[in-house]
């Protein structure tokens, strides 16, 4: 009898990193322009620690339930139907709205890439979105292993494109620009601290993949924990390098046109083009943006796919997975065809709902789980104090989100 091969740590880490590193990263330099590089590095580290910890809390809770159990099953049992309804709405909203956001942005880049070939084939934004969704959606329908393999390729290509594009930028980093000391009329950094939190939270959103990884690693809690740490640390490292590359070259006061366009990726790349005279860097940046969005799309939709399968108890058969795939991809695809330019707005709205199920609910689940299951094969560090630390993190993000929407909290312009 042959022993089943244990999947590598790299595969799980790539799923986590691929889910986290996406459109949120491309929005980070703009959303943190108010607090600039030092402040953004601190906020990114704080958010990384809290979001990684809340993900490990989900892991601890998930190991007490049958393989394949997702939020719907666990939250109902530990927190009751009311919490499950509220959490279910937030989970579905975040995963669907992010899927829509990635389809719109991925469709835009697909359209530009094909049309720039200067051949006879010219496609519309709608066709670009359809192609992007159809090709990548097939991998999610096929299996988690297929997502693992493609995510690894995309992350590898993304890292290569990232370093090709940022090497030139990093070599030309100006310390005066990076520390924002060249402009005597610069506004203060501290008032914009809360403004930076919400997008940074979205940048570490991988929690929908925890049940998938528990299944993938055959309930090996230690292996899932290691893959989460490796994946999120890789994301943090890339984020900080990216912040340095952008905010070390593009002066703080030059972000005005980018902010005016809602942090649009094309506007950011256009502003940077004045500081990257070498053509290959611009091309590499576009490749990087595409692979970041594609890998994040795979990770997010894998979590949504498994969530829907658990919620509706759909079987893990070709027909059952086909039904799940239709429910996963069709609604956001139709929305993207109807509203093809809502990318930045969608990312903003995802943050508020994500705070509930990626921070507050995991902390409440661990608290309830430890009462119901005193013995545990895996337990998150920090004890009871860590539970309240994560809840506080979630509440601060909610206050920031609401304050920004109401105009109470100042935003850097």
mmCIF file of C-alpha atoms in Angstrom:
data_model
loop_
_atom_site.group_PDB
_atom_site.id
_atom_site.type_symbol
_atom_site.label_atom_id
_atom_site.label_comp_id
_atom_site.label_asym_id
_atom_site.label_seq_id
_atom_site.Cartn_x
_atom_site.Cartn_y
_atom_site.Cartn_z
ATOM 1 C CA UNK A 1 0.000 0.000 0.000
ATOM 2 C CA UNK A 2 1.547 3.293 -1.082
ATOM 3 C CA UNK A 3 1.433 6.279 1.223
ATOM 4 C CA UNK A 4 -0.288 9.364 -0.134
ATOM 5 C CA UNK A 5 2.211 12.095 -0.950
ATOM 6 C CA UNK A 6 1.938 15.162 1.297
ATOM 7 C CA UNK A 7 1.625 18.400 -0.714
ATOM 8 C CA UNK A 8 4.602 20.736 -0.434
ATOM 9 C CA UNK A 9 4.670 23.818 1.783
ATOM 10 C CA UNK A 10 5.448 25.886 -1.296
ATOM 11 C CA UNK A 11 2.094 25.079 -2.889
ATOM 12 C CA UNK A 12 0.042 26.195 0.120
ATOM 13 C CA UNK A 13 2.213 29.255 0.678
ATOM 14 C CA UNK A 14 1.738 30.261 -2.970
ATOM 15 C CA UNK A 15 -2.056 29.995 -2.624
ATOM 16 C CA UNK A 16 -1.910 32.269 0.457
ATOM 17 C CA UNK A 17 0.524 34.733 -1.129
ATOM 18 C CA UNK A 18 -1.365 34.678 -4.424
ATOM 19 C CA UNK A 19 -4.625 35.512 -2.679
ATOM 20 C CA UNK A 20 -3.084 38.348 -0.643
ATOM 21 C CA UNK A 21 -0.917 39.939 -3.331
ATOM 22 C CA UNK A 22 -3.369 41.474 -5.723
ATOM 23 C CA UNK A 23 -5.162 44.707 -6.406
ATOM 24 C CA UNK A 24 -4.775 45.779 -2.779
ATOM 25 C CA UNK A 25 -1.020 45.963 -3.270
ATOM 26 C CA UNK A 26 -1.370 48.157 -6.335
ATOM 27 C CA UNK A 27 -3.530 50.529 -4.280
ATOM 28 C CA UNK A 28 -1.203 50.582 -1.243
ATOM 29 C CA UNK A 29 1.184 53.400 -2.314
ATOM 30 C CA UNK A 30 -1.754 55.703 -3.023
ATOM 31 C CA UNK A 31 -3.759 54.835 0.101
ATOM 32 C CA UNK A 32 -0.668 55.318 2.306
ATOM 33 C CA UNK A 33 0.525 58.529 0.611
ATOM 34 C CA UNK A 34 -0.677 60.470 3.647
ATOM 35 C CA UNK A 35 1.603 58.652 6.108
ATOM 36 C CA UNK A 36 4.335 57.929 3.513
ATOM 37 C CA UNK A 37 6.991 55.211 3.694
ATOM 38 C CA UNK A 38 7.907 54.899 7.381
ATOM 39 C CA UNK A 39 4.288 55.130 8.464
ATOM 40 C CA UNK A 40 3.146 52.672 5.800
ATOM 41 C CA UNK A 41 5.811 50.126 6.808
ATOM 42 C CA UNK A 42 4.565 50.280 10.418
ATOM 43 C CA UNK A 43 0.901 49.959 9.385
ATOM 44 C CA UNK A 44 1.696 47.076 7.012
ATOM 45 C CA UNK A 45 3.562 45.173 9.736
ATOM 46 C CA UNK A 46 0.748 45.769 12.256
ATOM 47 C CA UNK A 47 -1.879 44.627 9.739
ATOM 48 C CA UNK A 48 0.220 41.603 8.715
ATOM 49 C CA UNK A 49 0.523 40.452 12.334
ATOM 50 C CA UNK A 50 -3.193 40.876 13.088
ATOM 51 C CA UNK A 51 -4.456 39.312 9.866
ATOM 52 C CA UNK A 52 -2.033 36.376 10.073
ATOM 53 C CA UNK A 53 -3.078 35.773 13.685
ATOM 54 C CA UNK A 54 -6.794 35.902 12.832
ATOM 55 C CA UNK A 55 -6.163 33.427 10.006
ATOM 56 C CA UNK A 56 -4.461 31.062 12.453
ATOM 57 C CA UNK A 57 -7.468 31.461 14.755
ATOM 58 C CA UNK A 58 -9.649 30.168 11.918
ATOM 59 C CA UNK A 59 -7.254 27.254 11.528
ATOM 60 C CA UNK A 60 -7.509 26.359 15.235
ATOM 61 C CA UNK A 61 -11.303 26.380 15.067
ATOM 62 C CA UNK A 62 -11.502 24.555 11.729
ATOM 63 C CA UNK A 63 -9.539 21.575 13.035
ATOM 64 C CA UNK A 64 -12.386 20.754 15.439
ATOM 65 C CA UNK A 65 -14.774 20.161 12.528
ATOM 66 C CA UNK A 66 -14.999 17.667 9.642
ATOM 67 C CA UNK A 67 -12.813 18.251 6.592
ATOM 68 C CA UNK A 68 -14.533 20.606 4.163
ATOM 69 C CA UNK A 69 -16.496 22.470 6.840
ATOM 70 C CA UNK A 70 -16.478 26.179 6.080
ATOM 71 C CA UNK A 71 -17.703 29.377 7.743
ATOM 72 C CA UNK A 72 -21.377 28.456 7.440
ATOM 73 C CA UNK A 73 -21.040 25.220 9.425
ATOM 74 C CA UNK A 74 -18.619 26.518 12.044
ATOM 75 C CA UNK A 75 -20.168 29.920 12.789
ATOM 76 C CA UNK A 76 -23.660 28.415 13.150
ATOM 77 C CA UNK A 77 -22.419 25.868 15.673
ATOM 78 C CA UNK A 78 -20.268 28.235 17.770
ATOM 79 C CA UNK A 79 -21.958 31.642 17.497
ATOM 80 C CA UNK A 80 -25.532 30.867 16.433
ATOM 81 C CA UNK A 81 -27.714 31.519 13.399
ATOM 82 C CA UNK A 82 -27.824 35.330 13.747
ATOM 83 C CA UNK A 83 -24.039 35.665 13.702
ATOM 84 C CA UNK A 84 -23.904 33.144 10.869
ATOM 85 C CA UNK A 85 -26.370 35.165 8.797
ATOM 86 C CA UNK A 86 -24.395 38.380 9.346
ATOM 87 C CA UNK A 87 -21.073 36.649 8.743
ATOM 88 C CA UNK A 88 -22.435 34.841 5.686
ATOM 89 C CA UNK A 89 -23.505 38.134 4.145
ATOM 90 C CA UNK A 90 -20.082 39.681 4.747
ATOM 91 C CA UNK A 91 -18.176 36.631 3.434
ATOM 92 C CA UNK A 92 -20.275 36.376 0.290
ATOM 93 C CA UNK A 93 -20.152 40.143 -0.298
ATOM 94 C CA UNK A 94 -16.366 40.394 0.079
ATOM 95 C CA UNK A 95 -15.546 37.353 -2.051
ATOM 96 C CA UNK A 96 -18.060 38.262 -4.752
ATOM 97 C CA UNK A 97 -17.077 41.941 -4.863
ATOM 98 C CA UNK A 98 -13.370 41.064 -5.026
ATOM 99 C CA UNK A 99 -14.080 38.551 -7.787
ATOM 100 C CA UNK A 100 -15.934 41.300 -9.662
ATOM 101 C CA UNK A 101 -13.054 43.728 -9.056
ATOM 102 C CA UNK A 102 -10.470 41.282 -10.380
ATOM 103 C CA UNK A 103 -12.577 40.419 -13.438
ATOM 104 C CA UNK A 104 -12.936 44.107 -14.344
ATOM 105 C CA UNK A 105 -9.250 44.895 -13.873
ATOM 106 C CA UNK A 106 -8.078 41.611 -15.421
ATOM 107 C CA UNK A 107 -10.431 42.178 -18.359
ATOM 108 C CA UNK A 108 -9.051 45.675 -18.847
ATOM 109 C CA UNK A 109 -5.448 44.460 -18.979
ATOM 110 C CA UNK A 110 -6.428 41.538 -21.245
ATOM 111 C CA UNK A 111 -8.162 43.958 -23.623
ATOM 112 C CA UNK A 112 -5.145 46.300 -23.724
ATOM 113 C CA UNK A 113 -2.671 43.439 -24.147
ATOM 114 C CA UNK A 114 -4.503 41.839 -27.107
ATOM 115 C CA UNK A 115 -5.286 45.153 -28.795
ATOM 116 C CA UNK A 116 -1.667 46.307 -28.462
ATOM 117 C CA UNK A 117 -0.499 43.385 -30.619
ATOM 118 C CA UNK A 118 -1.501 45.513 -33.642
ATOM 119 C CA UNK A 119 -3.076 42.563 -35.431
ATOM 120 C CA UNK A 120 -6.486 42.282 -37.033
ATOM 121 C CA UNK A 121 -8.036 41.032 -33.790
ATOM 122 C CA UNK A 122 -9.411 43.824 -31.612
ATOM 123 C CA UNK A 123 -11.536 42.986 -28.588
ATOM 124 C CA UNK A 124 -13.795 44.971 -26.275
ATOM 125 C CA UNK A 125 -13.565 45.291 -22.484
ATOM 126 C CA UNK A 126 -16.451 42.802 -22.147
ATOM 127 C CA UNK A 127 -14.658 40.163 -24.248
ATOM 128 C CA UNK A 128 -11.474 40.758 -22.236
ATOM 129 C CA UNK A 129 -13.366 40.173 -18.973
ATOM 130 C CA UNK A 130 -15.022 37.048 -20.390
ATOM 131 C CA UNK A 131 -11.683 35.569 -21.523
ATOM 132 C CA UNK A 132 -9.980 36.374 -18.215
ATOM 133 C CA UNK A 133 -12.778 34.789 -16.171
ATOM 134 C CA UNK A 134 -13.273 31.729 -18.380
ATOM 135 C CA UNK A 135 -9.609 30.690 -18.624
ATOM 136 C CA UNK A 136 -8.778 31.115 -14.929
ATOM 137 C CA UNK A 137 -12.174 29.842 -13.763
ATOM 138 C CA UNK A 138 -11.483 26.468 -15.421
ATOM 139 C CA UNK A 139 -8.547 25.924 -13.048
ATOM 140 C CA UNK A 140 -10.739 26.575 -9.980
ATOM 141 C CA UNK A 141 -13.398 24.188 -11.316
ATOM 142 C CA UNK A 142 -10.816 21.471 -11.966
ATOM 143 C CA UNK A 143 -9.208 21.213 -8.473
ATOM 144 C CA UNK A 144 -7.311 22.904 -5.648
ATOM 145 C CA UNK A 145 -4.130 21.263 -6.961
ATOM 146 C CA UNK A 146 -4.655 22.941 -10.349
ATOM 147 C CA UNK A 147 -4.954 26.319 -8.578
ATOM 148 C CA UNK A 148 -1.805 25.458 -6.587
ATOM 149 C CA UNK A 149 0.178 24.744 -9.780
ATOM 150 C CA UNK A 150 -1.011 27.810 -11.678
ATOM 151 C CA UNK A 151 -0.643 30.060 -8.619
ATOM 152 C CA UNK A 152 2.954 28.900 -8.228
ATOM 153 C CA UNK A 153 3.677 29.758 -11.885
ATOM 154 C CA UNK A 154 1.940 33.136 -11.608
ATOM 155 C CA UNK A 155 3.622 34.038 -8.322
ATOM 156 C CA UNK A 156 6.989 32.991 -9.766
ATOM 157 C CA UNK A 157 6.391 35.123 -12.863
ATOM 158 C CA UNK A 158 5.076 37.953 -10.707
ATOM 159 C CA UNK A 159 8.195 37.918 -8.534
ATOM 160 C CA UNK A 160 10.440 37.969 -11.616
ATOM 161 C CA UNK A 161 8.427 40.824 -13.167
ATOM 162 C CA UNK A 162 8.357 42.581 -9.798
ATOM 163 C CA UNK A 163 12.129 42.485 -9.393
ATOM 164 C CA UNK A 164 12.735 43.415 -13.043
ATOM 165 C CA UNK A 165 10.464 46.429 -12.670
ATOM 166 C CA UNK A 166 11.526 47.490 -9.178
ATOM 167 C CA UNK A 167 15.277 46.927 -9.504
ATOM 168 C CA UNK A 168 15.575 50.075 -11.609
ATOM 169 C CA UNK A 169 13.270 51.949 -9.255
ATOM 170 C CA UNK A 170 15.024 50.724 -6.104
ATOM 171 C CA UNK A 171 18.435 51.665 -7.508
ATOM 172 C CA UNK A 172 17.206 55.211 -8.014
ATOM 173 C CA UNK A 173 15.447 55.639 -4.657
ATOM 174 C CA UNK A 174 15.996 59.142 -3.299
ATOM 175 C CA UNK A 175 16.202 59.143 0.506
ATOM 176 C CA UNK A 176 14.838 62.695 0.654
ATOM 177 C CA UNK A 177 11.758 61.629 -1.295
ATOM 178 C CA UNK A 178 11.443 58.338 0.609
ATOM 179 C CA UNK A 179 11.459 60.118 3.985
ATOM 180 C CA UNK A 180 9.482 63.113 2.636
ATOM 181 C CA UNK A 181 12.001 65.677 3.842
ATOM 182 C CA UNK A 182 12.631 67.477 0.554
ATOM 183 C CA UNK A 183 9.345 69.397 0.681
ATOM 184 C CA UNK A 184 9.242 72.033 3.435
ATOM 185 C CA UNK A 185 5.543 72.664 2.764
ATOM 186 C CA UNK A 186 4.580 68.996 3.167
ATOM 187 C CA UNK A 187 1.538 68.269 5.326
ATOM 188 C CA UNK A 188 1.845 66.208 8.521
ATOM 189 C CA UNK A 189 1.736 62.410 8.342
ATOM 190 C CA UNK A 190 -0.010 61.427 11.588
ATOM 191 C CA UNK A 191 -3.533 62.772 10.748
ATOM 192 C CA UNK A 192 -3.775 60.246 7.891
ATOM 193 C CA UNK A 193 -2.899 57.181 9.969
ATOM 194 C CA UNK A 194 -6.410 55.684 10.070
ATOM 195 C CA UNK A 195 -6.960 56.358 6.365
ATOM 196 C CA UNK A 196 -4.243 53.839 5.499
ATOM 197 C CA UNK A 197 -5.654 50.930 7.512
ATOM 198 C CA UNK A 198 -8.598 49.679 5.372
ATOM 199 C CA UNK A 199 -6.713 49.045 2.103
ATOM 200 C CA UNK A 200 -3.855 47.424 4.023
ATOM 201 C CA UNK A 201 -6.392 45.059 5.617
ATOM 202 C CA UNK A 202 -7.698 44.025 2.186
ATOM 203 C CA UNK A 203 -4.077 43.447 1.134
ATOM 204 C CA UNK A 204 -3.800 40.552 3.619
ATOM 205 C CA UNK A 205 -7.132 38.897 2.910
ATOM 206 C CA UNK A 206 -6.536 35.138 2.585
ATOM 207 C CA UNK A 207 -8.946 33.792 5.227
ATOM 208 C CA UNK A 208 -11.370 32.159 2.799
ATOM 209 C CA UNK A 209 -8.602 29.710 1.871
ATOM 210 C CA UNK A 210 -8.012 28.288 5.359
ATOM 211 C CA UNK A 211 -10.667 25.493 5.075
ATOM 212 C CA UNK A 212 -9.305 24.638 1.621
ATOM 213 C CA UNK A 213 -5.770 24.269 3.011
ATOM 214 C CA UNK A 214 -6.973 22.128 5.944
ATOM 215 C CA UNK A 215 -8.431 19.775 3.347
ATOM 216 C CA UNK A 216 -5.384 20.082 1.084
ATOM 217 C CA UNK A 217 -2.916 19.157 3.854
ATOM 218 C CA UNK A 218 -5.145 16.408 5.241
ATOM 219 C CA UNK A 219 -5.778 18.234 8.548
ATOM 220 C CA UNK A 220 -2.082 18.737 9.335
ATOM 221 C CA UNK A 221 -2.438 21.920 11.429
ATOM 222 C CA UNK A 222 1.287 22.556 11.703
ATOM 223 C CA UNK A 223 1.736 22.392 7.932
ATOM 224 C CA UNK A 224 -1.191 24.755 7.309
ATOM 225 C CA UNK A 225 0.227 27.171 9.916
ATOM 226 C CA UNK A 226 3.638 27.129 8.234
ATOM 227 C CA UNK A 227 2.140 27.745 4.786
ATOM 228 C CA UNK A 228 0.152 30.716 6.161
ATOM 229 C CA UNK A 229 3.267 32.242 7.765
ATOM 230 C CA UNK A 230 5.428 31.750 4.669
ATOM 231 C CA UNK A 231 2.740 33.080 2.325
ATOM 232 C CA UNK A 232 1.910 36.180 4.377
ATOM 233 C CA UNK A 233 5.577 36.978 5.099
ATOM 234 C CA UNK A 234 6.293 36.831 1.373
ATOM 235 C CA UNK A 235 3.400 39.231 0.811
ATOM 236 C CA UNK A 236 4.693 41.610 3.514
ATOM 237 C CA UNK A 237 8.216 41.575 2.064
ATOM 238 C CA UNK A 238 6.959 42.355 -1.442
ATOM 239 C CA UNK A 239 4.640 45.102 -0.156
ATOM 240 C CA UNK A 240 7.433 46.934 1.664
ATOM 241 C CA UNK A 241 9.779 46.685 -1.344
ATOM 242 C CA UNK A 242 6.994 48.018 -3.564
ATOM 243 C CA UNK A 243 6.327 50.915 -1.187
ATOM 244 C CA UNK A 244 10.035 51.767 -1.243
ATOM 245 C CA UNK A 245 10.202 51.562 -5.049
ATOM 246 C CA UNK A 246 7.206 53.836 -5.583
ATOM 247 C CA UNK A 247 7.467 56.249 -2.642
ATOM 248 C CA UNK A 248 11.220 56.549 -3.057
ATOM 249 C CA UNK A 249 10.833 57.883 -6.607
ATOM 250 C CA UNK A 250 7.446 59.553 -6.922
ATOM 251 C CA UNK A 251 7.272 62.606 -4.597
ATOM 252 C CA UNK A 252 4.374 62.754 -2.158
ATOM 253 C CA UNK A 253 2.870 65.863 -3.741
ATOM 254 C CA UNK A 254 2.886 64.157 -7.168
ATOM 255 C CA UNK A 255 0.242 61.673 -6.024
ATOM 256 C CA UNK A 256 -2.509 64.287 -6.541
ATOM 257 C CA UNK A 257 -3.492 63.166 -10.097
ATOM 258 C CA UNK A 258 -3.411 59.493 -9.020
ATOM 259 C CA UNK A 259 -5.660 60.195 -6.019
ATOM 260 C CA UNK A 260 -7.966 62.304 -8.215
ATOM 261 C CA UNK A 261 -8.555 59.188 -10.378
ATOM 262 C CA UNK A 262 -9.382 57.045 -7.376
ATOM 263 C CA UNK A 263 -5.989 55.371 -7.181
ATOM 264 C CA UNK A 264 -6.355 53.871 -10.652
ATOM 265 C CA UNK A 265 -3.431 51.545 -11.458
ATOM 266 C CA UNK A 266 -2.974 53.033 -14.942
ATOM 267 C CA UNK A 267 -2.742 56.534 -13.426
ATOM 268 C CA UNK A 268 -0.091 55.361 -10.950
ATOM 269 C CA UNK A 269 1.986 53.705 -13.679
ATOM 270 C CA UNK A 270 1.653 56.826 -15.818
ATOM 271 C CA UNK A 271 2.867 59.059 -12.973
ATOM 272 C CA UNK A 272 5.791 56.700 -12.370
ATOM 273 C CA UNK A 273 6.735 56.687 -16.065
ATOM 274 C CA UNK A 274 8.321 60.125 -15.641
ATOM 275 C CA UNK A 275 10.813 58.492 -13.262
ATOM 276 C CA UNK A 276 11.434 55.239 -15.189
ATOM 277 C CA UNK A 277 13.002 56.178 -18.530
ATOM 278 C CA UNK A 278 13.943 52.567 -19.326
ATOM 279 C CA UNK A 279 11.147 51.015 -21.438
ATOM 280 C CA UNK A 280 11.502 47.437 -20.147
ATOM 281 C CA UNK A 281 10.674 48.569 -16.598
ATOM 282 C CA UNK A 282 7.307 49.890 -17.754
ATOM 283 C CA UNK A 283 6.582 46.629 -19.603
ATOM 284 C CA UNK A 284 7.614 44.568 -16.562
ATOM 285 C CA UNK A 285 5.340 46.662 -14.336
ATOM 286 C CA UNK A 286 2.366 45.856 -16.564
ATOM 287 C CA UNK A 287 3.226 42.144 -16.501
ATOM 288 C CA UNK A 288 3.536 42.321 -12.722
ATOM 289 C CA UNK A 289 0.126 44.005 -12.368
ATOM 290 C CA UNK A 290 -1.531 41.362 -14.554
ATOM 291 C CA UNK A 291 -0.032 38.381 -12.732
ATOM 292 C CA UNK A 292 -0.794 39.929 -9.338
ATOM 293 C CA UNK A 293 -4.455 40.321 -10.276
ATOM 294 C CA UNK A 294 -4.659 36.838 -11.853
ATOM 295 C CA UNK A 295 -3.090 35.067 -8.858
ATOM 296 C CA UNK A 296 -5.310 36.966 -6.438
ATOM 297 C CA UNK A 297 -8.363 36.099 -8.555
ATOM 298 C CA UNK A 298 -7.494 32.387 -8.263
ATOM 299 C CA UNK A 299 -7.075 32.509 -4.496
ATOM 300 C CA UNK A 300 -10.235 34.525 -3.842
ATOM 301 C CA UNK A 301 -12.437 32.433 -6.129
ATOM 302 C CA UNK A 302 -11.095 29.172 -4.667
ATOM 303 C CA UNK A 303 -12.274 30.370 -1.238
ATOM 304 C CA UNK A 304 -15.650 31.444 -2.670
ATOM 305 C CA UNK A 305 -15.980 28.130 -4.543
ATOM 306 C CA UNK A 306 -15.438 26.053 -1.383
ATOM 307 C CA UNK A 307 -17.704 28.343 0.658
ATOM 308 C CA UNK A 308 -20.600 27.898 -1.799
ATOM 309 C CA UNK A 309 -20.043 24.134 -1.981
ATOM 310 C CA UNK A 310 -20.232 23.886 1.829
ATOM 311 C CA UNK A 311 -23.185 26.282 2.123
ATOM 312 C CA UNK A 312 -25.324 24.459 -0.470
ATOM 313 C CA UNK A 313 -23.873 20.981 0.238
ATOM 314 C CA UNK A 314 -22.963 20.498 -3.422
ATOM 315 C CA UNK A 315 -21.058 17.237 -4.132
ATOM 316 C CA UNK A 316 -17.380 17.123 -5.136
ATOM 317 C CA UNK A 317 -18.192 15.553 -8.529
ATOM 318 C CA UNK A 318 -17.673 17.028 -12.020
ATOM 319 C CA UNK A 319 -21.380 17.977 -12.235
ATOM 320 C CA UNK A 320 -21.464 19.249 -8.642
ATOM 321 C CA UNK A 321 -18.328 21.332 -9.197
ATOM 322 C CA UNK A 322 -19.811 22.685 -12.448
ATOM 323 C CA UNK A 323 -22.879 23.923 -10.543
ATOM 324 C CA UNK A 324 -20.630 25.472 -7.884
ATOM 325 C CA UNK A 325 -18.513 27.123 -10.600
ATOM 326 C CA UNK A 326 -21.583 28.708 -12.208
ATOM 327 C CA UNK A 327 -22.691 30.152 -8.854
ATOM 328 C CA UNK A 328 -19.131 31.352 -8.190
ATOM 329 C CA UNK A 329 -18.319 33.068 -11.478
ATOM 330 C CA UNK A 330 -21.555 33.985 -13.250
ATOM 331 C CA UNK A 331 -22.878 36.749 -10.905
ATOM 332 C CA UNK A 332 -19.614 38.784 -10.751
ATOM 333 C CA UNK A 333 -19.007 38.212 -14.482
ATOM 334 C CA UNK A 334 -22.438 39.583 -15.382
ATOM 335 C CA UNK A 335 -21.849 42.521 -13.025
ATOM 336 C CA UNK A 336 -18.495 43.260 -14.669
ATOM 337 C CA UNK A 337 -20.100 43.225 -18.122
ATOM 338 C CA UNK A 338 -22.716 45.706 -16.899
ATOM 339 C CA UNK A 339 -20.338 47.929 -14.868
ATOM 340 C CA UNK A 340 -16.828 47.522 -16.328
ATOM 341 C CA UNK A 341 -15.206 50.478 -14.516
ATOM 342 C CA UNK A 342 -16.016 49.884 -10.847
ATOM 343 C CA UNK A 343 -12.688 48.380 -9.750
ATOM 344 C CA UNK A 344 -11.465 50.982 -7.240
ATOM 345 C CA UNK A 345 -14.909 51.515 -5.704
ATOM 346 C CA UNK A 346 -15.336 47.747 -5.278
ATOM 347 C CA UNK A 347 -12.038 47.381 -3.421
ATOM 348 C CA UNK A 348 -13.081 50.156 -1.035
ATOM 349 C CA UNK A 349 -16.434 48.572 -0.182
ATOM 350 C CA UNK A 350 -14.826 45.150 0.317
ATOM 351 C CA UNK A 351 -12.748 46.464 3.212
ATOM 352 C CA UNK A 352 -15.604 47.174 5.627
ATOM 353 C CA UNK A 353 -17.229 43.750 5.238
ATOM 354 C CA UNK A 354 -13.836 42.005 5.312
ATOM 355 C CA UNK A 355 -13.139 43.456 8.754
ATOM 356 C CA UNK A 356 -16.024 41.477 10.227
ATOM 357 C CA UNK A 357 -15.205 37.999 8.928
ATOM 358 C CA UNK A 358 -11.411 38.333 8.734
ATOM 359 C CA UNK A 359 -10.819 39.874 12.179
ATOM 360 C CA UNK A 360 -13.754 40.066 14.586
ATOM 361 C CA UNK A 361 -15.489 36.755 13.800
ATOM 362 C CA UNK A 362 -12.274 34.627 13.947
ATOM 363 C CA UNK A 363 -11.523 36.056 17.403
ATOM 364 C CA UNK A 364 -15.076 35.343 18.618
ATOM 365 C CA UNK A 365 -14.918 31.827 17.144
ATOM 366 C CA UNK A 366 -11.694 31.005 19.005
ATOM 367 C CA UNK A 367 -13.178 32.275 22.253
ATOM 368 C CA UNK A 368 -16.266 30.073 21.841
ATOM 369 C CA UNK A 369 -14.262 27.130 20.507
ATOM 370 C CA UNK A 370 -11.941 26.980 23.516
ATOM 371 C CA UNK A 371 -14.958 26.726 25.813
ATOM 372 C CA UNK A 372 -16.569 23.943 23.762
ATOM 373 C CA UNK A 373 -13.328 22.075 22.912
ATOM 374 C CA UNK A 374 -10.845 22.449 25.813
ATOM 375 C CA UNK A 375 -8.393 20.052 24.148
ATOM 376 C CA UNK A 376 -6.866 21.157 20.860
ATOM 377 C CA UNK A 377 -4.220 19.734 18.524
ATOM 378 C CA UNK A 378 -3.265 23.278 17.554
ATOM 379 C CA UNK A 379 -3.661 26.491 19.560
ATOM 380 C CA UNK A 380 -2.837 30.065 18.500
ATOM 381 C CA UNK A 381 -0.294 31.990 20.564
ATOM 382 C CA UNK A 382 -1.201 34.856 22.888
ATOM 383 C CA UNK A 383 -3.975 33.381 25.010
ATOM 384 C CA UNK A 384 -7.115 35.375 25.855
ATOM 385 C CA UNK A 385 -5.321 38.721 25.496
ATOM 386 C CA UNK A 386 -4.649 38.045 21.810
ATOM 387 C CA UNK A 387 -8.372 37.522 21.187
ATOM 388 C CA UNK A 388 -9.177 41.030 22.425
ATOM 389 C CA UNK A 389 -6.155 42.461 20.594
ATOM 390 C CA UNK A 390 -7.586 41.182 17.276
ATOM 391 C CA UNK A 391 -11.105 42.404 18.116
ATOM 392 C CA UNK A 392 -9.650 45.864 18.809
ATOM 393 C CA UNK A 393 -7.875 45.748 15.433
ATOM 394 C CA UNK A 394 -11.190 44.984 13.743
ATOM 395 C CA UNK A 395 -13.042 47.782 15.556
ATOM 396 C CA UNK A 396 -10.342 50.328 14.625
ATOM 397 C CA UNK A 397 -10.747 49.362 10.966
ATOM 398 C CA UNK A 398 -14.538 49.705 11.135
ATOM 399 C CA UNK A 399 -14.215 53.150 12.734
ATOM 400 C CA UNK A 400 -11.723 54.145 10.022
ATOM 401 C CA UNK A 401 -13.987 52.905 7.215
ATOM 402 C CA UNK A 402 -17.087 54.678 8.519
ATOM 403 C CA UNK A 403 -15.111 57.827 9.356
ATOM 404 C CA UNK A 404 -13.698 58.019 5.830
ATOM 405 C CA UNK A 405 -17.140 57.542 4.239
ATOM 406 C CA UNK A 406 -18.669 60.249 6.457
ATOM 407 C CA UNK A 407 -15.777 62.668 5.898
ATOM 408 C CA UNK A 408 -14.899 62.740 9.611
ATOM 409 C CA UNK A 409 -11.441 61.247 9.136
ATOM 410 C CA UNK A 410 -9.185 63.366 6.885
ATOM 411 C CA UNK A 411 -7.966 61.868 3.613
ATOM 412 C CA UNK A 412 -4.765 62.919 1.870
ATOM 413 C CA UNK A 413 -5.413 64.736 -1.409
#
